[in-house]
Coordinates of C-alpha atoms in Angstrom, one line a residue:
Chain N
M1 CA -75.2 50.2 -20.6
S2 CA -72.7 48.7 -22.4
A3 CA -69.0 48.9 -23.2
L4 CA -67.5 48.1 -26.9
V5 CA -64.1 46.3 -27.3
I6 CA -62.5 46.6 -30.9
G7 CA -59.8 44.3 -31.7
G8 CA -58.0 42.1 -34.0
F9 CA -58.1 38.3 -34.3
R10 CA -55.3 36.6 -36.5
N11 CA -53.6 33.2 -36.3
G12 CA -56.0 31.5 -33.9
S13 CA -55.6 34.3 -31.4
L14 CA -56.8 37.7 -30.1
E15 CA -54.2 40.4 -31.1
P16 CA -52.0 41.6 -28.0
G17 CA -54.0 43.8 -25.5
V18 CA -57.4 42.6 -26.5
L19 CA -57.7 41.0 -23.4
E20 CA -56.6 43.9 -21.4
A21 CA -59.1 46.1 -23.2
I22 CA -61.9 43.7 -22.3
S23 CA -60.7 43.8 -18.4
G24 CA -60.8 47.8 -18.7
A25 CA -64.1 47.5 -20.4
M26 CA -65.5 45.8 -17.6
L27 CA -64.7 48.5 -15.4
F28 CA -67.9 50.4 -17.3
D29 CA -70.8 48.9 -15.5
G30 CA -73.1 46.6 -17.8
E31 CA -72.4 43.9 -20.5
V32 CA -69.1 43.9 -22.8
R33 CA -69.7 43.4 -26.4
L34 CA -66.5 42.6 -28.6
F35 CA -66.1 43.8 -32.3
L36 CA -63.6 41.9 -34.0
Y37 CA -62.0 42.3 -37.6
T38 CA -60.3 39.1 -39.2
K39 CA -59.7 37.2 -42.0
E40 CA -60.4 33.9 -40.3
S41 CA -63.3 31.5 -39.5
V42 CA -66.3 32.6 -36.8
A43 CA -65.7 29.0 -35.5
S44 CA -62.0 29.5 -34.4
I45 CA -63.1 32.7 -32.6
Q46 CA -66.0 31.0 -31.0
E47 CA -63.7 28.7 -29.2
R48 CA -61.4 31.4 -28.4
V49 CA -63.6 33.9 -26.6
K50 CA -66.7 31.8 -25.5
G51 CA -65.4 31.6 -21.8
L52 CA -64.9 35.2 -21.4
G53 CA -68.4 36.4 -20.2
L54 CA -68.9 38.8 -23.3
K55 CA -72.6 39.6 -23.9
A56 CA -72.0 39.5 -27.6
V57 CA -69.3 39.1 -30.7
S58 CA -69.4 40.8 -33.7
V59 CA -67.0 39.7 -36.2
L60 CA -66.2 41.6 -39.4
A61 CA -64.6 39.7 -42.3
V62 CA -62.0 42.3 -44.1
N63 CA -61.5 42.7 -47.6
G64 CA -58.0 43.7 -47.6
D65 CA -55.1 43.5 -45.3
F66 CA -55.7 42.4 -41.9
E67 CA -53.0 45.2 -40.7
L68 CA -54.5 48.0 -42.7
A69 CA -58.1 47.3 -42.2
W70 CA -58.9 50.6 -40.1
D71 CA -61.0 52.1 -42.8
E72 CA -63.0 48.8 -42.9
V73 CA -63.3 49.0 -39.2
L74 CA -64.7 52.3 -39.4
G75 CA -66.9 51.6 -42.3
A76 CA -68.6 49.0 -40.2
I77 CA -68.9 50.7 -36.8
G78 CA -72.5 51.4 -37.5
E79 CA -73.4 47.9 -37.2
V80 CA -72.3 47.8 -33.6
L81 CA -72.7 50.8 -32.2
N82 CA -76.1 52.0 -30.4
D83 CA -77.1 54.5 -27.8
A84 CA -76.5 52.2 -24.9
V85 CA -72.8 52.1 -25.6
S86 CA -70.8 54.1 -22.9
A87 CA -67.3 53.3 -23.7
V88 CA -65.4 52.2 -26.7
V89 CA -62.2 50.7 -25.7
L90 CA -59.0 49.3 -27.6
P91 CA -55.6 48.0 -27.0
A92 CA -53.2 51.2 -27.6
D93 CA -51.4 49.9 -30.9
A94 CA -50.7 51.6 -34.1
F95 CA -54.0 49.8 -35.6
S96 CA -55.8 51.8 -32.9
A97 CA -53.7 54.9 -33.3
A98 CA -55.0 55.2 -36.7
L99 CA -58.5 54.3 -36.0
S100 CA -59.7 55.7 -32.7
P101 CA -59.1 59.4 -33.3
R102 CA -61.1 59.2 -36.6
L103 CA -63.7 57.2 -34.9
A104 CA -64.1 59.9 -31.7
F105 CA -64.3 62.6 -34.3
K106 CA -66.6 60.9 -36.5
L107 CA -68.9 60.4 -33.5
K108 CA -68.1 63.7 -32.1
V109 CA -67.1 62.3 -28.8
G110 CA -64.1 62.8 -26.5
I111 CA -61.1 60.3 -26.5
V112 CA -58.3 59.4 -24.3
S113 CA -55.2 57.4 -25.8
D114 CA -52.9 55.3 -23.9
C115 CA -54.8 55.4 -20.8
T116 CA -52.7 54.2 -17.9
G117 CA -55.9 53.7 -15.4
I118 CA -59.5 54.1 -15.0
V119 CA -60.8 55.4 -11.6
K120 CA -64.5 54.9 -10.7
E121 CA -65.9 57.6 -8.3
P122 CA -69.5 58.3 -7.7
G123 CA -71.4 59.4 -10.6
K124 CA -68.3 59.8 -12.7
I125 CA -65.2 58.0 -14.5
R126 CA -61.8 59.4 -14.6
M127 CA -59.1 58.5 -17.0
L128 CA -55.5 58.6 -16.0
K129 CA -52.7 59.1 -18.7
A130 CA -48.9 59.9 -18.8
V131 CA -48.1 63.3 -20.5
F132 CA -45.2 65.6 -21.1
G133 CA -43.0 62.3 -21.7
S134 CA -44.1 60.9 -18.4
K135 CA -43.0 63.9 -16.5
A136 CA -46.6 64.4 -15.3
V137 CA -50.0 62.2 -15.1
A138 CA -53.2 64.0 -16.5
V139 CA -56.6 63.1 -15.1
Y140 CA -59.3 63.2 -17.8
E141 CA -63.4 63.5 -17.3
M142 CA -65.3 63.0 -20.0
N143 CA -68.8 64.4 -21.1
T144 CA -70.0 62.4 -24.0
K145 CA -71.6 59.0 -24.6
P146 CA -69.5 57.2 -25.5
V147 CA -66.0 58.0 -24.8
V148 CA -63.3 56.5 -26.9
L149 CA -60.3 54.8 -25.0
T150 CA -57.1 53.2 -26.0
L151 CA -55.1 51.3 -23.2
K152 CA -51.5 51.3 -22.7
K153 CA -50.1 48.0 -23.1
G154 CA -49.2 46.5 -19.7
A155 CA -51.5 48.8 -17.7
F156 CA -54.7 46.4 -17.1
E157 CA -54.6 42.8 -16.4
P158 CA -55.6 40.7 -19.2
C159 CA -59.4 39.1 -18.7
M160 CA -59.5 35.8 -17.6
E161 CA -62.0 32.9 -18.7
K162 CA -65.2 32.9 -16.3
E163 CA -66.5 29.9 -14.6
S164 CA -69.7 30.7 -15.8
P165 CA -69.4 32.9 -18.9
G166 CA -73.1 32.7 -19.9
E167 CA -73.9 33.0 -23.5
T168 CA -72.5 34.8 -26.1
I169 CA -74.4 36.0 -29.2
F170 CA -72.1 35.7 -32.4
T171 CA -72.7 37.6 -35.6
M172 CA -70.5 38.1 -38.8
F173 CA -70.8 40.5 -41.5
E174 CA -68.9 41.3 -44.7
S175 CA -67.1 44.7 -45.0
Q176 CA -68.6 47.1 -47.2
V177 CA -65.6 49.3 -47.7
A178 CA -62.7 49.1 -50.0
P179 CA -59.5 49.4 -48.3
A180 CA -57.4 52.4 -48.8
F181 CA -53.9 50.6 -48.5
K182 CA -52.3 47.4 -49.7
L183 CA -49.4 45.8 -47.9
V184 CA -46.8 45.0 -50.5
E185 CA -44.1 43.4 -48.4
V186 CA -43.4 42.8 -44.8
R187 CA -40.1 42.0 -43.0
R188 CA -38.9 42.1 -39.7
E189 CA -35.8 43.8 -39.1
D190 CA -35.1 42.1 -35.9
A191 CA -35.9 38.5 -37.1
G192 CA -34.0 36.0 -35.0
E193 CA -32.8 38.5 -32.5
D194 CA -33.7 38.2 -29.0
K195 CA -36.8 39.9 -27.1
L196 CA -35.8 42.9 -25.8
E197 CA -39.1 43.1 -23.6
E198 CA -38.4 39.8 -22.1
A199 CA -34.7 40.2 -21.2
R200 CA -33.7 40.0 -17.6
V201 CA -30.7 42.1 -18.1
V202 CA -30.2 45.0 -20.5
V203 CA -27.5 47.2 -21.5
S204 CA -28.5 50.4 -23.4
G205 CA -26.7 53.2 -25.0
G206 CA -27.6 56.7 -25.9
R207 CA -26.3 60.0 -27.4
G208 CA -23.3 60.1 -25.0
M209 CA -21.9 56.9 -26.7
G210 CA -20.8 59.5 -29.5
S211 CA -20.3 56.9 -32.4
A212 CA -20.9 53.3 -33.6
E213 CA -17.3 52.3 -32.4
G214 CA -18.6 53.4 -28.8
F215 CA -21.7 51.4 -29.4
S216 CA -19.9 48.3 -30.5
Q217 CA -18.2 48.5 -27.1
L218 CA -21.6 48.3 -25.4
K219 CA -22.9 45.3 -27.7
E220 CA -19.7 43.7 -26.5
L221 CA -20.3 44.5 -22.7
A222 CA -23.9 43.0 -23.4
R223 CA -22.3 39.7 -24.9
A224 CA -20.1 39.5 -21.7
L225 CA -22.9 39.7 -19.5
G226 CA -25.4 37.7 -21.6
A227 CA -27.7 40.9 -21.6
S228 CA -29.8 42.1 -24.3
V229 CA -28.8 45.5 -26.0
G230 CA -31.3 48.4 -26.3
G231 CA -30.7 52.2 -27.1
S232 CA -32.4 55.6 -26.8
R233 CA -34.0 57.3 -29.8
A234 CA -30.8 59.5 -30.3
A235 CA -28.9 56.0 -30.7
V236 CA -31.7 54.7 -33.0
D237 CA -31.8 57.9 -35.1
A238 CA -28.0 58.0 -35.2
G239 CA -28.3 54.4 -37.0
W240 CA -26.1 52.9 -34.0
I241 CA -28.8 50.1 -33.6
G242 CA -32.1 49.3 -35.2
S243 CA -35.5 50.7 -34.2
S244 CA -36.7 47.3 -32.9
R245 CA -34.0 48.0 -30.0
Q246 CA -35.6 51.4 -29.0
V247 CA -36.6 51.8 -25.7
G248 CA -38.9 54.5 -24.4
L249 CA -42.4 56.1 -24.9
T250 CA -42.6 55.4 -28.7
G251 CA -40.3 52.6 -28.5
K252 CA -40.3 49.3 -26.2
S253 CA -41.0 49.1 -22.5
V254 CA -38.7 46.6 -21.0
R255 CA -39.4 44.8 -17.7
A256 CA -35.2 44.0 -16.8
E257 CA -34.3 43.2 -13.3
I258 CA -31.2 45.2 -14.1
Y259 CA -31.0 48.3 -16.8
I260 CA -27.7 49.3 -17.5
A261 CA -28.0 52.9 -19.0
V262 CA -24.6 54.1 -20.6
G263 CA -24.6 57.6 -22.2
I264 CA -28.2 58.0 -21.6
S265 CA -29.1 61.4 -20.1
G266 CA -32.5 60.3 -19.0
A267 CA -35.1 62.3 -21.0
S268 CA -38.2 61.3 -19.5
Q269 CA -39.2 60.0 -23.2
H270 CA -37.0 57.5 -22.6
M271 CA -37.7 56.7 -18.9
A272 CA -41.2 56.0 -19.9
G273 CA -40.1 52.7 -21.2
L274 CA -38.6 51.7 -17.9
S275 CA -41.5 52.0 -15.5
S276 CA -41.2 48.2 -15.1
V277 CA -37.5 48.2 -14.6
K278 CA -36.4 46.7 -11.3
K279 CA -33.1 48.5 -10.9
I280 CA -31.6 51.2 -12.9
V281 CA -27.3 51.5 -13.2
A282 CA -26.5 54.6 -14.7
I283 CA -23.0 55.1 -16.2
N284 CA -22.7 58.9 -17.4
S285 CA -19.9 61.6 -17.5
N286 CA -22.3 64.4 -16.2
P287 CA -23.1 64.0 -12.8
E288 CA -26.0 66.1 -13.4
A289 CA -27.8 63.9 -15.8
P290 CA -31.4 63.0 -14.7
I291 CA -30.8 59.6 -15.2
F292 CA -29.4 59.4 -11.7
E293 CA -32.5 60.7 -10.1
A294 CA -34.0 57.2 -11.3
A295 CA -31.0 55.1 -10.8
S296 CA -30.3 52.5 -7.7
I297 CA -26.8 52.6 -8.7
G298 CA -24.7 55.3 -10.6
L299 CA -21.3 55.8 -11.7
V300 CA -19.8 59.3 -13.0
A301 CA -17.1 58.3 -15.3
D302 CA -16.2 58.2 -19.1
Y303 CA -17.7 55.1 -20.8
K304 CA -14.5 54.9 -23.0
Q305 CA -12.4 53.9 -20.3
L306 CA -14.6 51.9 -18.2
L307 CA -16.2 49.8 -20.3
P308 CA -13.1 47.9 -21.6
L309 CA -12.0 47.3 -18.2
M310 CA -15.5 45.8 -17.1
I311 CA -15.7 43.7 -20.2
E312 CA -12.1 42.2 -19.3
S313 CA -13.2 41.8 -15.7
I314 CA -16.0 39.8 -16.6
K315 CA -14.2 37.6 -18.9
K316 CA -11.9 36.9 -16.4
G317 CA -14.9 35.5 -14.2
A318 CA -15.5 38.7 -12.0
A319 CA -19.2 38.4 -12.6
E320 CA -20.1 35.0 -11.8
G321 CA -23.5 34.6 -10.6
L322 CA -24.4 37.4 -12.6
V323 CA -24.0 36.2 -15.8
V324 CA -26.7 34.3 -17.7
Chain C
M1 CA -48.0 68.4 -56.4
K2 CA -48.6 70.2 -53.0
I3 CA -47.3 68.6 -49.7
A4 CA -48.3 70.4 -46.5
V5 CA -46.2 69.5 -43.1
C6 CA -48.0 70.3 -39.9
L7 CA -45.6 71.4 -37.1
K8 CA -46.6 71.6 -33.5
Q9 CA -44.8 73.7 -30.9
I10 CA -44.2 71.9 -27.6
L11 CA -42.3 72.4 -24.5
D12 CA -38.8 70.8 -25.1
P13 CA -39.1 67.3 -24.3
E14 CA -35.4 67.3 -22.9
L15 CA -36.7 69.5 -20.1
P16 CA -35.4 67.5 -16.9
S17 CA -38.3 66.1 -14.9
R18 CA -37.0 68.4 -11.7
V19 CA -37.7 71.6 -13.3
F20 CA -40.9 70.6 -14.6
E21 CA -43.5 72.3 -12.8
V22 CA -47.7 72.2 -12.8
D23 CA -49.5 75.5 -12.2
E24 CA -52.0 74.5 -9.6
G25 CA -54.3 77.0 -10.5
T26 CA -54.8 76.2 -14.5
K27 CA -53.6 72.4 -13.9
R28 CA -51.3 73.0 -16.9
P29 CA -47.5 73.0 -17.0
R30 CA -45.7 76.2 -16.1
Y31 CA -44.0 77.3 -19.4
G32 CA -41.9 80.1 -17.7
E33 CA -38.8 80.5 -19.8
H34 CA -38.4 76.9 -20.8
P35 CA -37.3 76.5 -24.1
L36 CA -40.0 75.7 -26.7
V37 CA -39.1 73.0 -29.8
I38 CA -40.8 71.7 -32.8
N39 CA -42.2 68.5 -31.7
P40 CA -39.4 65.9 -32.7
F41 CA -41.6 63.5 -34.7
D42 CA -43.0 66.8 -36.7
E43 CA -39.3 67.3 -37.3
N44 CA -39.3 63.8 -39.0
A45 CA -42.1 64.7 -41.2
L46 CA -40.3 68.1 -42.3
E47 CA -37.4 65.9 -43.2
M48 CA -39.4 63.6 -45.4
A49 CA -40.8 66.6 -47.0
L50 CA -37.6 68.2 -47.6
Q51 CA -36.5 64.8 -49.2
L52 CA -39.5 64.9 -51.7
K53 CA -38.5 68.3 -52.7
E54 CA -34.9 67.5 -53.5
S55 CA -36.0 64.5 -55.7
D56 CA -38.5 66.8 -57.6
A57 CA -38.0 70.5 -57.3
S58 CA -41.5 71.2 -58.9
R59 CA -43.2 69.8 -55.5
E60 CA -44.4 72.6 -53.5
L61 CA -44.0 72.4 -49.6
T62 CA -46.0 74.5 -47.3
A63 CA -45.2 74.6 -43.2
L64 CA -48.4 75.0 -41.3
S65 CA -48.2 75.7 -37.2
M66 CA -51.1 77.0 -34.8
G67 CA -50.9 78.7 -31.7
G68 CA -50.0 82.2 -30.4
E69 CA -47.3 84.4 -31.6
A70 CA -44.2 82.3 -30.4
V71 CA -45.1 79.8 -33.2
E72 CA -43.6 82.2 -35.7
E73 CA -40.2 80.6 -34.6
V74 CA -41.2 77.4 -35.7
L75 CA -42.3 78.7 -39.2
R76 CA -38.9 80.6 -39.6
K77 CA -37.3 77.5 -39.1
A78 CA -39.3 76.1 -41.7
L79 CA -38.6 78.8 -44.1
A80 CA -34.7 78.5 -43.4
L81 CA -34.8 75.0 -44.4
M82 CA -36.4 76.2 -47.7
L83 CA -40.1 75.5 -47.4
D84 CA -41.8 77.5 -50.2
K85 CA -44.7 78.8 -48.0
A86 CA -45.5 79.4 -44.0
V87 CA -48.9 79.6 -42.5
L88 CA -49.7 80.5 -38.9
I89 CA -52.7 79.3 -37.7
K90 CA -53.8 81.9 -34.7
S91 CA -55.7 80.1 -32.1
G92 CA -55.0 82.4 -29.4
E93 CA -54.5 81.6 -25.9
V94 CA -57.3 78.6 -26.0
D95 CA -56.6 75.4 -25.1
L96 CA -57.8 73.5 -28.0
D97 CA -58.6 69.7 -27.6
S98 CA -57.7 67.3 -30.3
C99 CA -61.2 67.5 -31.9
Q100 CA -61.1 71.3 -32.0
A101 CA -57.5 71.5 -33.3
A102 CA -58.3 69.2 -36.1
Q103 CA -61.4 71.3 -37.5
L104 CA -59.4 74.4 -37.5
L105 CA -56.5 72.7 -38.8
G106 CA -58.8 71.1 -41.4
E107 CA -60.5 74.1 -42.4
C108 CA -57.1 76.2 -42.8
L109 CA -55.8 73.0 -45.2
K110 CA -58.8 73.5 -47.1
Q111 CA -58.3 77.2 -47.4
T112 CA -54.6 77.1 -48.3
G113 CA -54.8 73.8 -50.5
P114 CA -55.6 71.4 -51.7
Y115 CA -52.9 69.1 -51.0
D116 CA -51.8 65.9 -52.1
L117 CA -49.9 65.0 -49.2
I118 CA -50.4 66.1 -45.6
L119 CA -47.6 65.2 -43.1
F120 CA -48.0 65.2 -39.3
G121 CA -45.5 63.8 -36.7
R122 CA -47.1 60.5 -35.0
Q123 CA -47.6 62.1 -31.5
A124 CA -46.5 65.3 -29.8
G125 CA -44.2 65.1 -26.8
D126 CA -46.5 67.5 -24.5
W127 CA -50.0 65.8 -24.3
E128 CA -48.7 62.3 -26.2
R129 CA -52.0 62.1 -27.8
G130 CA -51.2 61.4 -31.5
Q131 CA -55.1 62.1 -32.6
V132 CA -55.0 65.5 -34.4
G133 CA -53.5 63.7 -38.1
A134 CA -55.8 60.9 -38.3
M135 CA -58.7 63.6 -37.2
V136 CA -57.7 65.9 -40.0
A137 CA -58.1 62.7 -42.4
E138 CA -61.6 62.3 -41.0
H139 CA -62.1 66.0 -41.5
L140 CA -61.3 65.9 -44.9
N141 CA -62.2 62.7 -46.1
M142 CA -58.5 61.2 -47.0
P143 CA -57.3 58.0 -45.8
N144 CA -54.8 58.0 -43.2
I145 CA -51.7 56.0 -42.3
N146 CA -49.3 56.2 -39.3
N147 CA -45.7 55.4 -38.4
V148 CA -44.3 56.1 -41.6
Y149 CA -40.9 57.2 -42.2
K150 CA -40.3 57.2 -46.0
V151 CA -42.8 58.2 -48.7
E152 CA -42.3 57.8 -52.5
P153 CA -45.0 59.4 -54.8
G154 CA -45.3 57.3 -58.0
E155 CA -47.3 57.5 -61.3
S156 CA -50.8 58.6 -61.8
G157 CA -51.5 59.6 -57.9
E158 CA -49.7 56.3 -56.6
A159 CA -47.5 56.5 -53.3
T160 CA -45.4 54.0 -52.0
L161 CA -44.9 54.1 -48.1
W162 CA -42.6 52.5 -45.5
R163 CA -43.8 51.7 -42.1
D164 CA -41.8 50.9 -39.3
L165 CA -43.9 49.1 -36.2
D166 CA -41.1 48.5 -33.7
G167 CA -38.7 46.8 -36.4
E168 CA -41.6 45.4 -38.3
I169 CA -41.2 47.0 -41.8
Q170 CA -43.9 47.4 -44.3
K171 CA -44.1 48.6 -47.6
I172 CA -47.4 49.8 -48.6
K173 CA -49.2 51.4 -51.7
G174 CA -51.9 53.8 -51.4
R175 CA -53.4 56.5 -53.7
L176 CA -52.9 60.3 -53.0
P177 CA -54.1 62.6 -51.6
M178 CA -53.7 61.2 -48.0
V179 CA -52.8 62.3 -44.5
V180 CA -49.2 60.5 -43.4
T181 CA -48.1 60.5 -39.7
A182 CA -44.4 60.1 -39.4
T183 CA -42.0 57.9 -37.2
N184 CA -38.4 58.3 -36.6
S185 CA -35.7 56.5 -38.6
P186 CA -32.1 57.2 -39.3
S187 CA -33.3 58.4 -42.7
N188 CA -35.4 61.1 -41.7
V189 CA -33.7 62.8 -39.0
L190 CA -33.8 66.6 -39.5
R191 CA -31.1 68.5 -41.2
S192 CA -30.1 71.9 -40.1
P193 CA -30.4 75.0 -42.0
K194 CA -27.6 77.0 -43.6
V195 CA -26.7 80.2 -41.9
K196 CA -27.4 82.3 -45.0
N197 CA -30.9 80.8 -45.3
I198 CA -31.6 81.5 -41.6
M199 CA -30.9 85.0 -42.1
Q200 CA -33.0 85.3 -45.2
A201 CA -36.0 83.6 -43.5
Y202 CA -36.6 86.7 -41.6
S203 CA -37.4 88.4 -44.3
K204 CA -40.0 85.8 -46.0
D205 CA -43.7 86.3 -45.6
I206 CA -46.0 84.2 -43.2
M207 CA -49.3 83.9 -44.2
E208 CA -51.7 84.4 -41.1
V209 CA -55.1 82.8 -41.0
G210 CA -57.8 82.3 -38.4
A211 CA -57.1 85.7 -36.9
D212 CA -60.3 87.0 -35.8
E213 CA -63.2 84.8 -36.4
P214 CA -63.4 81.2 -34.8
V215 CA -64.0 78.5 -37.6
P216 CA -67.7 77.8 -38.2
G217 CA -68.8 74.6 -36.0
L218 CA -66.0 75.0 -33.9
K219 CA -68.1 74.2 -30.8
R220 CA -67.0 70.9 -29.5
N221 CA -65.6 72.1 -26.5
G222 CA -64.5 70.1 -23.2
Q223 CA -65.0 66.7 -24.7
A224 CA -61.7 65.4 -23.0
K225 CA -61.4 67.8 -20.0
I226 CA -58.3 67.6 -17.9
V227 CA -59.4 68.0 -14.5
D228 CA -55.9 67.4 -12.8
L229 CA -52.3 67.1 -13.6
Y230 CA -49.6 66.3 -11.4
K231 CA -45.7 64.7 -11.0
P232 CA -45.7 61.1 -10.1
E233 CA -43.7 60.6 -6.9
R234 CA -40.3 59.1 -7.2
K235 CA -38.7 57.2 -4.3
T236 CA -35.2 56.0 -6.0
V237 CA -31.9 57.2 -4.1
C238 CA -28.9 56.8 -6.1
E239 CA -25.9 55.2 -4.7
F240 CA -22.7 56.1 -6.4
V241 CA -19.9 53.6 -6.9
K242 CA -16.6 55.2 -5.8
G243 CA -13.2 54.5 -7.0
D244 CA -9.5 55.6 -7.2
S245 CA -8.9 54.6 -10.6
A246 CA -10.8 53.5 -13.7
Q247 CA -10.1 49.7 -12.7
E248 CA -11.3 50.2 -9.1
L249 CA -14.6 51.6 -10.5
A250 CA -15.1 49.2 -13.0
D251 CA -14.5 46.2 -10.3
N252 CA -16.6 47.9 -7.9
L253 CA -19.2 48.4 -10.1
I254 CA -19.2 44.7 -11.2
K255 CA -19.4 43.7 -7.5
K256 CA -22.2 45.9 -6.8
L257 CA -24.2 44.2 -9.8
C258 CA -23.3 40.8 -8.3
E259 CA -24.8 41.7 -5.1
M260 CA -28.0 43.3 -6.6
E261 CA -31.2 41.9 -5.1
P262 CA -33.3 40.3 -6.5
V263 CA -31.0 39.2 -9.3
K264 CA -29.0 36.2 -8.8
I265 CA -29.4 35.1 -12.6
I266 CA -28.1 31.8 -13.1

């Protein structure tokens, strides 16, 4: 029995989520093999992964762009899969979202995307996953070998180096597939901005902000508090804030100590990005808004009156001790 | 040029958690009278298709939707937005997993195509799988790419795509035909249909496929079996800040923020 992890290696390190995928793969009894796609040398990879206790590491040298190499990985999968593999585990990112369903379909096996847990019971393994915008948790059972799993970011602890990792067999091979897509240009929309995922206080706005002017008040409150600015999908779609600031199931997950949600109704899609937030403070004019079900502190008011007064008070020093 | 847009009808994702219920017998949500909507990311795909038609009227747009009779509503909306064709894929009440859905859809795309571009939303707000688009690509032996918010077909079968990965914007070139799954952006928020077109949409034809016979080879049953579905527990109790004036509310809230443990951010 063995489990296979598929991940990328670039700029001298494993892509985010690969160490977590290795931890997930170790829950399946037996050895763990790693299949890395990269444009870098085997030597740098060996140095990075030799302590992880892996049985084997197969390295695929991709022809085209690293970011778009899912065709190449799929084309090479026959080199690393055999009958002993009971699970193929990947980090849940855009690369895996393009690759893993194709892989499962090609192999005619079951797949669970965005797993939040793997539960071992006698004779079977169950997978947990948030569904319906995190309103419910689904429990999956698989009856194929292998199964394909992608693991939700942050749901598993990263694999640590082992004291006696044993020997790892390294093999390298070239991709035989011509990539279907070519990267022409890359730019970061959020260059120079603070990292929303790492912020300790986040001030976030939703549809209830109503306008770009409303949203600029929110940004001013965030500045006064030394907080990061976020938004719901509705705010991003309205163009009030960039997509790099979208919080929720298909945006960022934040880990703030305080998350101040203004004019956000609390749709479960948005709340899914707040599972690691310590305390939610909700400001909404609708006392029935679902956000109050998840908030520790609530305030029913029109933000248009409230925010300028808050900003003024903070500037006068009312929030000393809170401001970063 | 033929473009297909695949639309999934789902339980309204805005449905508050407190009214979402699980049927204990089937371990599926209780739909009841709750509203059904087009999956939001599929709406982004639909808008992208409409923009392609605007820039070149010779492009033919087909909407496809799979399910029971209720999905007719999805297709009527697509027709009201002036898509050229609508295809209802009758899958009955059977609960298809992604593999089965992709096969059935893939076969119907073959039957009504071939298409140069097949558009999906990146994932659906019900089971949150995000699998069918990529699987259809595998079934049809086409390349696939996800998180795209804009497509621009160019000369001799080339296409330029813009991808958004949480703020990293990628400009990409590829060759048609291809399967593209859409992400949301201010540029692809679905427009509203004109009232006159909504009326007319009801007299347009909807092609029905897959009505009686199951697709040959549709045998991959129960690979990803859902054995349980439950609502996670919530433990938070909300403390409401009071005040007689807006000023008092603002001051009381700031006071509360300063008292919050474990904050004390210095």
